[in-house]
């Protein structure tokens, strides 16, 4: 049983870390509560993955969950550590039934006997955060109720404060190389946000409803209905689904189902979430998928989800096209557009070189021969080597793709997720190139350039005012010369020229729209329109000539 007071729990956490060889993360003089002294090694050596897992298991619920979340970030840890953290189990002895029924009655404000016509005192599952019981609702509805364990929120809140404190100690104790460029406090904040979301069962229920709506027209998928009258932030009740575990090949074949078909069907669920819905289940391990009657796939546990907006989906598609075309420069470009950021240690020239070397390994290989897991592991090794960091949703997406390919291979050794994904990718690219979408983007760009053109004089005036009043501070190296100042003038001129051209193009677009609304417009409008085109062409030629002249200077 973890200590419950901040002082005692803090000491307990530090003692467990030290016992497993992680005492180097803090300095004894930095401990706010005193205590035993631990030897800190002169240099940090990466401990065995098993030691990290054992330490987290001994630390309890919060740290187990943090470890499980960390296992979704292969951009931060080597594969051996990710694999070890994926073994973390949060199964614990069940809470006494009396405490569970007490929590239900406290949350739903009615006796259990009045709420359910049947309540099974033996839990279906007991995890570190919640415990699941089978129930029957009035009207004979077969359901399950997941109840949050008493005291878990308070324990998680205390442990997260301690984890944040330790993260700041690590930040001060370890140099940037030893931390691999990772912002440890920021990482703990990110994981804490994810864990707090998992504690909110109302959020999980709303996630389930989103998936229900997204798959309403798909007869091959079933998401359990939420029983809102029996759901709060600490209790969630949903219909019970009876089926076979999706990775039990022998049971599936005995029931007459085709494992290869189930593999393809499960992949299609994921691909619809990614390419069409932009909202995906981020924890699709085999324990959360079942094969129901007639081969319908049922999904449960919607506490961890990821989102993909249109911009991310577009950049992902272009990244895949760049990988297929083995264009290293475009791969680097779309990695940055996806939010894959590097720190001061990132050498972009070396990154480009390593991308080229990676692509050389896949030269001549067809799409059907590529293993997603191998490709992603190669990309992640490159990400870690260059101290890059993935956005959380992109890391979750990569983890989900690895999971679904692993599941598919268990069901069908010849399974290839990219082959299943091809039609989804082609449809998504067709939507990207649809004329109405391109026109909408052109209008948005014209408006943005117009706003920039209108704001530019005011911003320039503000800049000059700051300069006149001595409020503008410029930092420059001592060796800056007149050549540098000249380069700045050239850049400024280019910006002004580009804005002038953009303004004229915006005016032409608006004029064209006016002419179309007026069904061709009069002679004067047409004359102005073609004159504007001529001016834009002349300015464009002038811009190109200026650019080439500046390159020779």
Coordinates of C-alpha atoms in Angstrom, one line a residue:
X1 CA 0.0 0.0 0.0
X2 CA 1.6 3.3 -1.1
X3 CA 2.3 6.0 1.5
X4 CA -0.5 8.6 1.6
X5 CA 1.2 11.7 3.0
X6 CA 3.3 13.8 0.6
X7 CA 6.5 13.6 2.7
X8 CA 6.3 9.8 3.2
X9 CA 5.3 9.1 -0.4
X10 CA 8.2 11.2 -1.7
X11 CA 10.7 9.4 0.4
X12 CA 9.2 6.1 -0.7
X13 CA 9.4 6.9 -4.4
X14 CA 13.1 8.0 -4.1
X15 CA 14.0 4.9 -2.1
X16 CA 12.4 2.6 -4.7
X17 CA 14.2 4.4 -7.6
X18 CA 17.5 4.1 -5.8
X19 CA 17.0 0.4 -5.0
X20 CA 16.5 -0.3 -8.7
X21 CA 19.6 1.7 -9.7
X22 CA 18.0 5.1 -10.6
X23 CA 19.3 7.1 -7.7
X24 CA 21.2 9.2 -10.1
X25 CA 18.1 11.2 -11.1
X26 CA 18.4 13.3 -7.9
X27 CA 21.1 14.7 -5.7
X28 CA 20.8 14.1 -1.9
X29 CA 21.2 17.8 -1.3
X30 CA 18.2 18.5 -3.4
X31 CA 15.8 16.3 -1.5
X32 CA 13.3 18.6 0.3
X33 CA 12.5 16.1 3.1
X34 CA 15.9 14.8 4.0
X35 CA 16.4 11.1 4.5
X36 CA 18.9 8.4 3.7
X37 CA 21.9 9.3 1.5
X38 CA 22.3 7.5 -1.9
X39 CA 25.4 7.4 -4.0
X40 CA 25.0 9.1 -7.3
X41 CA 27.3 7.8 -10.0
X42 CA 29.7 10.2 -11.7
X43 CA 28.2 9.5 -15.1
X44 CA 24.8 8.3 -16.1
X45 CA 24.6 4.8 -17.6
X46 CA 21.4 3.5 -19.2
X47 CA 19.9 0.9 -16.8
X48 CA 18.6 -2.4 -18.1
X49 CA 15.0 -2.2 -19.4
X50 CA 13.8 -4.8 -16.9
X51 CA 15.0 -2.6 -14.0
X52 CA 12.9 0.3 -15.2
X53 CA 9.8 -1.8 -15.5
X54 CA 10.3 -3.4 -12.1
X55 CA 10.8 0.1 -10.5
X56 CA 7.6 1.4 -12.1
X57 CA 5.6 -1.7 -11.0
X58 CA 6.8 -1.3 -7.4
X59 CA 5.9 2.4 -7.5
X60 CA 2.3 1.5 -8.2
X61 CA -0.7 2.7 -10.2
X62 CA 0.4 6.2 -11.4
X63 CA 3.9 5.2 -12.4
X64 CA 2.7 2.0 -14.1
X65 CA 0.3 4.1 -16.2
X66 CA 3.0 6.6 -16.9
X67 CA 5.2 3.7 -18.1
X68 CA 2.4 2.4 -20.3
X69 CA 2.0 5.9 -21.8
X70 CA 5.8 6.2 -22.3
X71 CA 5.7 2.9 -24.2
X72 CA 3.6 4.7 -26.8
X73 CA 6.6 7.0 -27.5
X74 CA 9.2 5.0 -29.4
X75 CA 10.7 8.3 -30.5
X76 CA 12.0 8.8 -27.0
X77 CA 13.2 5.3 -26.0
X78 CA 15.1 2.5 -27.7
X79 CA 13.1 -0.5 -28.9
X80 CA 14.2 -2.7 -26.0
X81 CA 12.8 -0.2 -23.4
X82 CA 9.5 0.2 -25.4
X83 CA 9.1 -3.6 -25.5
X84 CA 9.8 -3.9 -21.8
X85 CA 7.4 -1.2 -20.8
X86 CA 4.7 -2.8 -23.0
X87 CA 4.8 -5.7 -20.5
X88 CA 3.6 -3.5 -17.7
X89 CA 0.5 -5.0 -16.2
X90 CA -1.8 -3.0 -14.0
X91 CA -3.8 -6.0 -12.9
X92 CA -4.2 -5.9 -9.1
X93 CA -6.2 -7.8 -6.5
X94 CA -9.9 -6.8 -6.7
X95 CA -11.4 -4.3 -4.4
X96 CA -13.9 -5.8 -1.9
X97 CA -17.4 -5.8 -3.4
X98 CA -18.8 -3.8 -0.5
X99 CA -16.5 -0.8 -1.4
X100 CA -17.5 -1.1 -5.1
X101 CA -21.2 -1.0 -4.3
X102 CA -20.7 1.8 -1.9
X103 CA -19.0 3.8 -4.7
X104 CA -21.8 3.0 -7.1
X105 CA -24.5 4.2 -4.7
X106 CA -22.5 7.3 -3.8
X107 CA -22.2 8.3 -7.5
X108 CA -25.7 7.3 -8.7
X109 CA -27.5 8.1 -5.5
X110 CA -29.6 5.0 -5.4
X111 CA -29.2 1.5 -3.9
X112 CA -27.6 -1.1 -6.1
X113 CA -30.7 -3.3 -5.9
X114 CA -32.8 -0.4 -7.3
X115 CA -30.3 0.3 -10.1
X116 CA -29.7 -3.2 -11.4
X117 CA -31.8 -6.4 -11.5
X118 CA -28.6 -8.3 -11.3
X119 CA -25.1 -7.4 -10.0
X120 CA -22.3 -9.9 -10.2
X121 CA -20.1 -9.6 -7.1
X122 CA -17.2 -11.4 -8.9
X123 CA -15.4 -8.8 -11.1
X124 CA -14.8 -9.5 -14.8
X125 CA -11.6 -7.6 -14.5
X126 CA -9.7 -5.7 -11.8
X127 CA -7.1 -3.1 -12.9
X128 CA -5.2 -0.4 -11.0
X129 CA -7.7 2.3 -11.9
X130 CA -11.0 0.6 -12.4
X131 CA -12.9 -2.6 -11.7
X132 CA -15.5 -4.1 -14.1
X133 CA -18.6 -6.0 -13.0
X134 CA -21.4 -7.6 -15.1
X135 CA -24.9 -6.2 -14.4
X136 CA -28.4 -6.5 -15.8
X137 CA -30.3 -3.2 -16.3
X138 CA -34.1 -2.9 -15.9
X139 CA -35.6 -4.2 -19.1
X140 CA -33.2 -7.1 -19.3
X141 CA -30.3 -5.2 -20.9
X142 CA -27.0 -7.1 -20.4
X143 CA -24.3 -4.5 -19.5
X144 CA -21.0 -4.0 -17.7
X145 CA -20.2 -1.3 -15.1
X146 CA -16.7 0.0 -14.7
X147 CA -16.1 1.6 -11.3
X148 CA -13.1 3.7 -10.4
X149 CA -11.2 2.3 -7.4
X150 CA -11.7 4.3 -4.2
X151 CA -8.8 6.7 -3.5
X152 CA -7.2 6.3 -6.9
X153 CA -7.7 9.9 -8.0
X154 CA -6.1 11.2 -4.8
X155 CA -3.2 8.8 -5.2
X156 CA -2.7 9.8 -8.8
X157 CA -2.8 13.5 -8.0
X158 CA -0.1 13.1 -5.2
X159 CA 2.1 10.9 -7.4
X160 CA 1.9 13.3 -10.4
X161 CA 3.1 16.2 -8.1
X162 CA 6.0 14.0 -7.0
X163 CA 6.8 12.9 -10.7
X164 CA 6.8 16.6 -11.6
X165 CA 9.2 17.4 -8.8
X166 CA 11.5 14.5 -9.8
X167 CA 11.4 15.7 -13.5
X168 CA 12.6 19.1 -12.4
X169 CA 15.4 17.5 -10.4
X170 CA 16.4 15.4 -13.4
X171 CA 16.4 18.6 -15.5
X172 CA 18.9 20.2 -13.1
X173 CA 20.9 17.0 -12.4
X174 CA 21.5 15.7 -16.0
X175 CA 23.0 17.6 -18.8
X176 CA 21.3 17.9 -22.2
X177 CA 23.3 15.0 -23.7
X178 CA 22.4 12.7 -20.8
X179 CA 18.7 13.6 -21.3
X180 CA 19.0 13.1 -25.1
X181 CA 17.7 16.6 -25.5
X182 CA 14.4 15.7 -23.8
X183 CA 12.4 18.4 -21.9
X184 CA 11.6 16.1 -18.9
X185 CA 9.2 18.4 -17.1
X186 CA 7.3 19.0 -20.3
X187 CA 7.1 15.3 -21.0
X188 CA 5.7 14.6 -17.5
X189 CA 3.1 17.4 -18.1
X190 CA 2.1 15.7 -21.3
X191 CA 1.8 12.3 -19.8
X192 CA -0.1 13.7 -16.8
X193 CA -2.6 15.3 -19.1
X194 CA -3.2 11.9 -20.8
X195 CA -3.5 10.1 -17.5
X196 CA -6.0 12.7 -16.1
X197 CA -8.1 12.2 -19.2
X198 CA -8.2 8.4 -18.6
X199 CA -9.5 9.1 -15.1
X200 CA -12.5 10.9 -16.6
X201 CA -15.1 8.3 -17.5
X202 CA -17.4 10.9 -19.0
X203 CA -14.8 11.7 -21.5
X204 CA -14.4 8.0 -22.3
X205 CA -18.2 7.7 -22.8
X206 CA -18.2 10.7 -25.2
X207 CA -15.3 9.1 -27.1
X208 CA -17.4 5.9 -27.5
X209 CA -20.3 7.9 -28.9
X210 CA -18.0 9.6 -31.5
X211 CA -16.9 6.2 -32.7
X212 CA -20.6 5.0 -32.8
X213 CA -21.4 7.9 -35.0
X214 CA -18.4 7.4 -37.3
X215 CA -19.2 3.7 -37.8
X216 CA -23.0 4.0 -37.9
X217 CA -23.0 3.0 -41.6
X218 CA -20.5 0.2 -41.2
X219 CA -22.2 -3.1 -40.5
X220 CA -18.9 -4.8 -39.8
X221 CA -18.1 -2.8 -36.7
X222 CA -20.0 -2.5 -33.4
X223 CA -19.3 0.0 -30.6
X224 CA -21.1 -0.6 -27.3
X225 CA -23.9 1.8 -26.4
X226 CA -23.3 4.0 -23.4
X227 CA -26.0 3.8 -20.6
X228 CA -25.9 7.5 -19.7
X229 CA -28.3 7.2 -16.8
X230 CA -25.6 5.0 -15.1
X231 CA -22.5 7.0 -16.1
X232 CA -20.6 9.7 -14.2
X233 CA -17.0 10.9 -14.1
X234 CA -16.1 7.8 -11.9
X235 CA -18.5 5.2 -13.3
X236 CA -19.2 4.1 -16.8
X237 CA -21.9 1.7 -17.8
X238 CA -22.2 0.2 -21.3
X239 CA -23.8 -2.7 -23.1
X240 CA -22.0 -5.9 -22.8
X241 CA -20.6 -7.6 -25.9
X242 CA -20.1 -11.4 -26.0
X243 CA -17.6 -12.6 -28.5
X244 CA -14.3 -14.3 -29.2
X245 CA -10.9 -12.6 -28.5
X246 CA -9.7 -11.4 -31.9
X247 CA -6.3 -13.0 -31.7
X248 CA -7.6 -16.5 -30.7
X249 CA -7.0 -18.1 -34.1
X250 CA -8.0 -21.6 -33.0
X251 CA -11.3 -20.4 -31.6
X252 CA -12.0 -18.2 -34.7
X253 CA -11.4 -21.1 -37.0
X254 CA -13.5 -23.5 -34.8
X255 CA -16.4 -21.0 -35.0
X256 CA -16.1 -20.9 -38.8
X257 CA -14.5 -17.5 -39.2
X258 CA -11.7 -16.7 -41.6
X259 CA -8.7 -15.2 -39.7
X260 CA -7.3 -13.5 -42.9
X261 CA -10.7 -11.8 -43.5
X262 CA -10.8 -10.7 -39.8
X263 CA -7.3 -9.3 -40.2
X264 CA -8.3 -7.2 -43.2
X265 CA -11.5 -6.1 -41.6
X266 CA -9.7 -4.9 -38.4
X267 CA -7.2 -3.0 -40.6
X268 CA -10.0 -1.3 -42.5
X269 CA -11.4 0.0 -39.2
X270 CA -8.1 1.6 -38.3
X271 CA -7.7 3.0 -41.8
X272 CA -11.2 4.6 -41.8
X273 CA -10.4 6.2 -38.5
X274 CA -7.1 7.7 -39.9
X275 CA -8.0 8.6 -43.5
X276 CA -11.7 9.5 -43.2
X277 CA -12.7 10.3 -39.6
X278 CA -9.5 11.8 -38.1
X279 CA -10.3 10.3 -34.7
X280 CA -8.7 7.0 -33.8
X281 CA -8.7 4.4 -31.0
X282 CA -5.1 4.6 -29.7
X283 CA -5.2 1.4 -27.6
X284 CA -6.3 -1.3 -30.0
X285 CA -4.5 -4.2 -28.5
X286 CA -6.2 -7.6 -28.9
X287 CA -7.8 -7.4 -25.4
X288 CA -9.9 -4.5 -26.7
X289 CA -11.2 -6.2 -29.8
X290 CA -13.7 -9.1 -30.1
X291 CA -15.3 -11.0 -32.9
X292 CA -19.0 -11.1 -32.5
X293 CA -21.8 -12.9 -34.3
X294 CA -21.5 -13.0 -38.1
X295 CA -17.9 -11.8 -37.9
X296 CA -18.7 -8.3 -36.7
X297 CA -15.8 -6.7 -34.8
X298 CA -16.5 -5.1 -31.5
X299 CA -14.3 -2.6 -29.8
X300 CA -14.1 -1.4 -26.2
X301 CA -12.1 0.8 -23.9
X302 CA -12.1 4.3 -25.4
X303 CA -10.0 6.1 -22.7
X304 CA -7.0 6.7 -25.0
X305 CA -7.8 8.3 -28.4
X306 CA -5.9 10.4 -30.9
X307 CA -6.9 13.0 -33.4
X308 CA -5.7 13.9 -36.9
X309 CA -6.8 17.2 -38.5
X310 CA -6.9 17.8 -42.2
X311 CA -3.4 19.4 -42.3
X312 CA -1.8 16.5 -40.5
X313 CA -3.6 14.0 -42.8
X314 CA -2.5 15.9 -45.9
X315 CA 1.1 16.0 -44.7
X316 CA 1.0 12.3 -43.8
X317 CA -0.1 11.5 -47.3
X318 CA 2.6 13.6 -48.9
X319 CA 5.2 12.0 -46.6
X320 CA 4.1 8.6 -47.8
X321 CA 4.4 9.8 -51.4
X322 CA 7.8 11.1 -50.7
X323 CA 8.8 7.8 -49.1
X324 CA 7.5 5.9 -52.1
X325 CA 9.4 8.3 -54.4
X326 CA 12.5 8.1 -52.2
X327 CA 12.8 11.9 -52.1
X328 CA 14.9 12.6 -49.0
X329 CA 14.5 16.4 -49.1
X330 CA 10.7 16.0 -49.3
X331 CA 10.7 13.5 -46.5
X332 CA 12.5 15.9 -44.3
X333 CA 10.2 18.7 -45.3
X334 CA 7.0 16.8 -44.5
X335 CA 8.5 15.5 -41.2
X336 CA 8.9 19.1 -40.1
X337 CA 5.4 20.0 -41.4
X338 CA 4.1 17.2 -39.2
X339 CA 5.6 18.9 -36.2
X340 CA 8.6 16.6 -35.8
X341 CA 10.9 19.1 -34.1
X342 CA 14.6 19.0 -33.4
X343 CA 16.6 20.8 -30.8
X344 CA 20.0 22.5 -30.9
X345 CA 21.7 19.1 -31.3
X346 CA 20.0 18.4 -34.6
X347 CA 22.2 18.8 -37.6
X348 CA 19.9 19.1 -40.6
X349 CA 22.6 18.2 -43.2
X350 CA 23.3 15.0 -41.4
X351 CA 19.6 14.3 -41.0
X352 CA 19.2 14.6 -44.8
X353 CA 22.2 12.3 -45.3
X354 CA 20.7 9.6 -43.0
X355 CA 17.3 9.8 -44.7
X356 CA 19.0 9.2 -48.0
X357 CA 20.8 6.2 -46.6
X358 CA 17.6 4.9 -45.1
X359 CA 15.8 5.2 -48.4
X360 CA 18.6 3.4 -50.2
X361 CA 17.8 0.3 -48.1
X362 CA 14.3 0.2 -49.6
X363 CA 15.4 0.9 -53.2
X364 CA 13.6 -1.5 -55.6
X365 CA 11.2 -2.9 -53.0
X366 CA 7.6 -2.8 -53.9
X367 CA 4.9 -1.4 -51.6
X368 CA 3.6 -4.9 -51.0
X369 CA 7.0 -6.0 -49.7
X370 CA 7.4 -3.3 -47.2
X371 CA 6.7 -4.2 -43.5
X372 CA 5.2 -1.2 -41.7
X373 CA 6.8 -2.2 -38.4
X374 CA 10.3 -2.4 -39.9
X375 CA 9.9 0.9 -41.8
X376 CA 8.6 2.7 -38.7
X377 CA 11.3 1.3 -36.5
X378 CA 13.9 2.5 -39.0
X379 CA 12.3 6.0 -39.0
X380 CA 12.1 6.1 -35.2
X381 CA 15.8 5.1 -34.9
X382 CA 16.6 8.0 -37.1
X383 CA 14.3 10.3 -35.0
X384 CA 16.1 9.3 -31.8
X385 CA 19.6 9.6 -33.4
X386 CA 18.9 13.2 -34.3
X387 CA 17.1 14.1 -31.1
X388 CA 13.8 14.8 -32.9
X389 CA 10.5 14.6 -31.1
X390 CA 7.2 13.5 -32.4
X391 CA 3.8 15.2 -31.7
X392 CA 1.9 13.0 -29.2
X393 CA -0.9 12.1 -31.7
X394 CA 1.6 11.1 -34.4
X395 CA 3.4 8.9 -31.9
X396 CA 0.1 7.3 -30.9
X397 CA -0.7 6.8 -34.6
X398 CA 2.6 5.0 -35.3
X399 CA 2.0 2.8 -32.2
X400 CA -1.5 1.9 -33.5
X401 CA -0.2 1.0 -37.0
X402 CA 2.5 -1.3 -35.5
X403 CA -0.2 -2.9 -33.3
X404 CA -2.6 -3.5 -36.1
X405 CA 0.1 -5.0 -38.4
X406 CA 1.2 -7.3 -35.5
X407 CA -2.4 -8.4 -35.0
X408 CA -2.8 -8.9 -38.8
X409 CA 0.3 -11.1 -38.9
X410 CA -0.9 -13.3 -36.1
X411 CA -4.2 -13.8 -38.0
X412 CA -2.6 -14.1 -41.4
X413 CA 1.2 -14.5 -41.9
X414 CA 0.8 -13.0 -45.4
X415 CA -1.0 -9.9 -44.1
X416 CA 0.3 -6.5 -45.4
X417 CA -1.4 -3.4 -44.0
X418 CA 0.0 -1.1 -46.8
X419 CA -1.9 -3.2 -49.4
X420 CA -5.1 -2.7 -47.5
X421 CA -4.3 1.0 -47.1
X422 CA -3.7 1.7 -50.8
X423 CA -7.4 2.3 -51.7
X424 CA -7.9 4.6 -48.7
X425 CA -4.8 6.6 -49.7
X426 CA -5.9 6.9 -53.3
X427 CA -9.3 8.2 -52.2
X428 CA -7.7 10.6 -49.7
X429 CA -5.4 12.0 -52.5
X430 CA -8.4 12.3 -54.8
X431 CA -10.2 14.4 -52.1
X432 CA -7.0 16.6 -51.7
X433 CA -6.9 17.3 -55.5
X434 CA -10.7 17.9 -55.8
X435 CA -11.3 21.2 -57.7
X436 CA -13.7 22.6 -55.0
X437 CA -11.0 22.0 -52.3
X438 CA -8.3 23.7 -54.4
X439 CA -10.6 26.6 -55.1
X440 CA -11.4 27.0 -51.3
X441 CA -7.6 26.9 -50.5
X442 CA -6.9 29.5 -53.2
X443 CA -9.6 31.8 -51.8
X444 CA -8.2 31.4 -48.3
X445 CA -4.6 32.1 -49.5
X446 CA -5.8 35.2 -51.4
X447 CA -7.5 36.5 -48.3
X448 CA -4.4 35.8 -46.1
X449 CA -2.1 37.6 -48.6
X450 CA -4.6 40.5 -48.8
X451 CA -4.6 40.8 -45.0
X452 CA -0.8 40.7 -44.9
X453 CA -0.6 43.4 -47.6
X454 CA -3.0 45.6 -45.7
X455 CA -1.2 45.0 -42.4
X456 CA 2.3 45.5 -43.8
X457 CA 2.4 49.3 -43.8
X458 CA 1.2 49.5 -40.2
X459 CA 3.7 46.9 -39.1
X460 CA 6.5 48.6 -41.0
X461 CA 5.5 52.0 -39.4
X462 CA 5.6 50.4 -36.0
X463 CA 9.0 48.9 -36.7
X464 CA 10.4 52.3 -37.8
X465 CA 8.9 54.0 -34.8
X466 CA 10.6 51.5 -32.5
X467 CA 13.9 52.1 -34.3
X468 CA 13.6 55.9 -34.0
X469 CA 12.8 55.8 -30.3
X470 CA 15.6 53.4 -29.6
X471 CA 13.3 50.6 -28.5
X472 CA 14.4 48.2 -31.1
X473 CA 17.2 45.8 -30.0
X474 CA 19.2 44.1 -32.7
X475 CA 21.6 41.3 -31.8
X476 CA 24.5 40.8 -34.3
X477 CA 27.8 39.1 -34.4
X478 CA 30.9 41.3 -34.1
X479 CA 32.0 40.3 -37.6
X480 CA 28.8 41.6 -39.3
X481 CA 29.8 43.7 -42.3
X482 CA 28.2 45.9 -44.9
X483 CA 27.6 42.8 -46.9
X484 CA 25.3 41.5 -44.2
X485 CA 23.4 44.8 -44.2
X486 CA 23.1 44.7 -48.0
X487 CA 21.7 41.1 -47.7
X488 CA 19.0 42.4 -45.3
X489 CA 18.1 45.1 -47.9
X490 CA 17.8 42.5 -50.6
X491 CA 15.5 40.4 -48.4
X492 CA 13.3 43.4 -47.5
X493 CA 13.0 44.3 -51.2
X494 CA 12.0 40.7 -52.1
X495 CA 9.3 40.8 -49.4
X496 CA 7.9 44.1 -50.6
X497 CA 7.9 42.8 -54.3
X498 CA 6.2 39.6 -53.3
X499 CA 3.5 41.4 -51.3
X500 CA 2.9 43.8 -54.2
X501 CA 2.4 40.9 -56.6
X502 CA 0.2 39.0 -54.1
X503 CA -1.9 42.2 -53.7
X504 CA -2.4 42.5 -57.5
X505 CA -3.3 38.8 -57.7
X506 CA -5.8 39.2 -54.9
X507 CA -7.4 42.1 -56.8
X508 CA -7.6 40.1 -60.0
X509 CA -9.3 37.2 -58.1
X510 CA -11.9 39.5 -56.7
X511 CA -12.3 41.2 -60.1
X512 CA -12.8 37.8 -61.7
X513 CA -15.4 36.8 -59.1
X514 CA -17.2 40.1 -59.8
X515 CA -17.1 39.5 -63.6
X516 CA -18.5 36.0 -63.1
X517 CA -21.3 37.3 -60.9
X518 CA -22.1 39.9 -63.5
X519 CA -22.1 37.2 -66.2
X520 CA -19.0 38.5 -68.1
X521 CA -19.0 42.1 -66.9
X522 CA -18.7 45.1 -69.1
X523 CA -15.8 46.1 -71.4
X524 CA -14.1 48.3 -68.8
X525 CA -14.0 45.5 -66.2
X526 CA -12.5 43.1 -68.8
X527 CA -9.9 45.7 -69.8
X528 CA -8.9 46.3 -66.2
X529 CA -8.7 42.6 -65.7
X530 CA -6.3 41.9 -68.6
X531 CA -4.3 45.0 -67.8
X532 CA -3.9 43.7 -64.3
X533 CA -2.6 40.4 -65.7
X534 CA -0.1 42.3 -67.8
X535 CA 1.1 44.2 -64.7
X536 CA 1.4 41.0 -62.7
X537 CA 3.4 39.4 -65.5
X538 CA 5.8 42.4 -65.7
X539 CA 6.2 42.4 -61.9
X540 CA 6.9 38.7 -61.9
X541 CA 9.6 39.0 -64.5
X542 CA 11.1 41.9 -62.6
X543 CA 11.0 39.8 -59.4
X544 CA 12.9 36.9 -61.2
X545 CA 15.5 39.3 -62.7
X546 CA 16.1 40.9 -59.3
X547 CA 16.4 37.5 -57.7
X548 CA 19.1 36.3 -60.2
X549 CA 21.0 39.6 -59.9
X550 CA 21.1 39.4 -56.1
X551 CA 22.5 35.9 -56.3
X552 CA 25.5 37.1 -58.3
X553 CA 26.2 39.9 -55.8

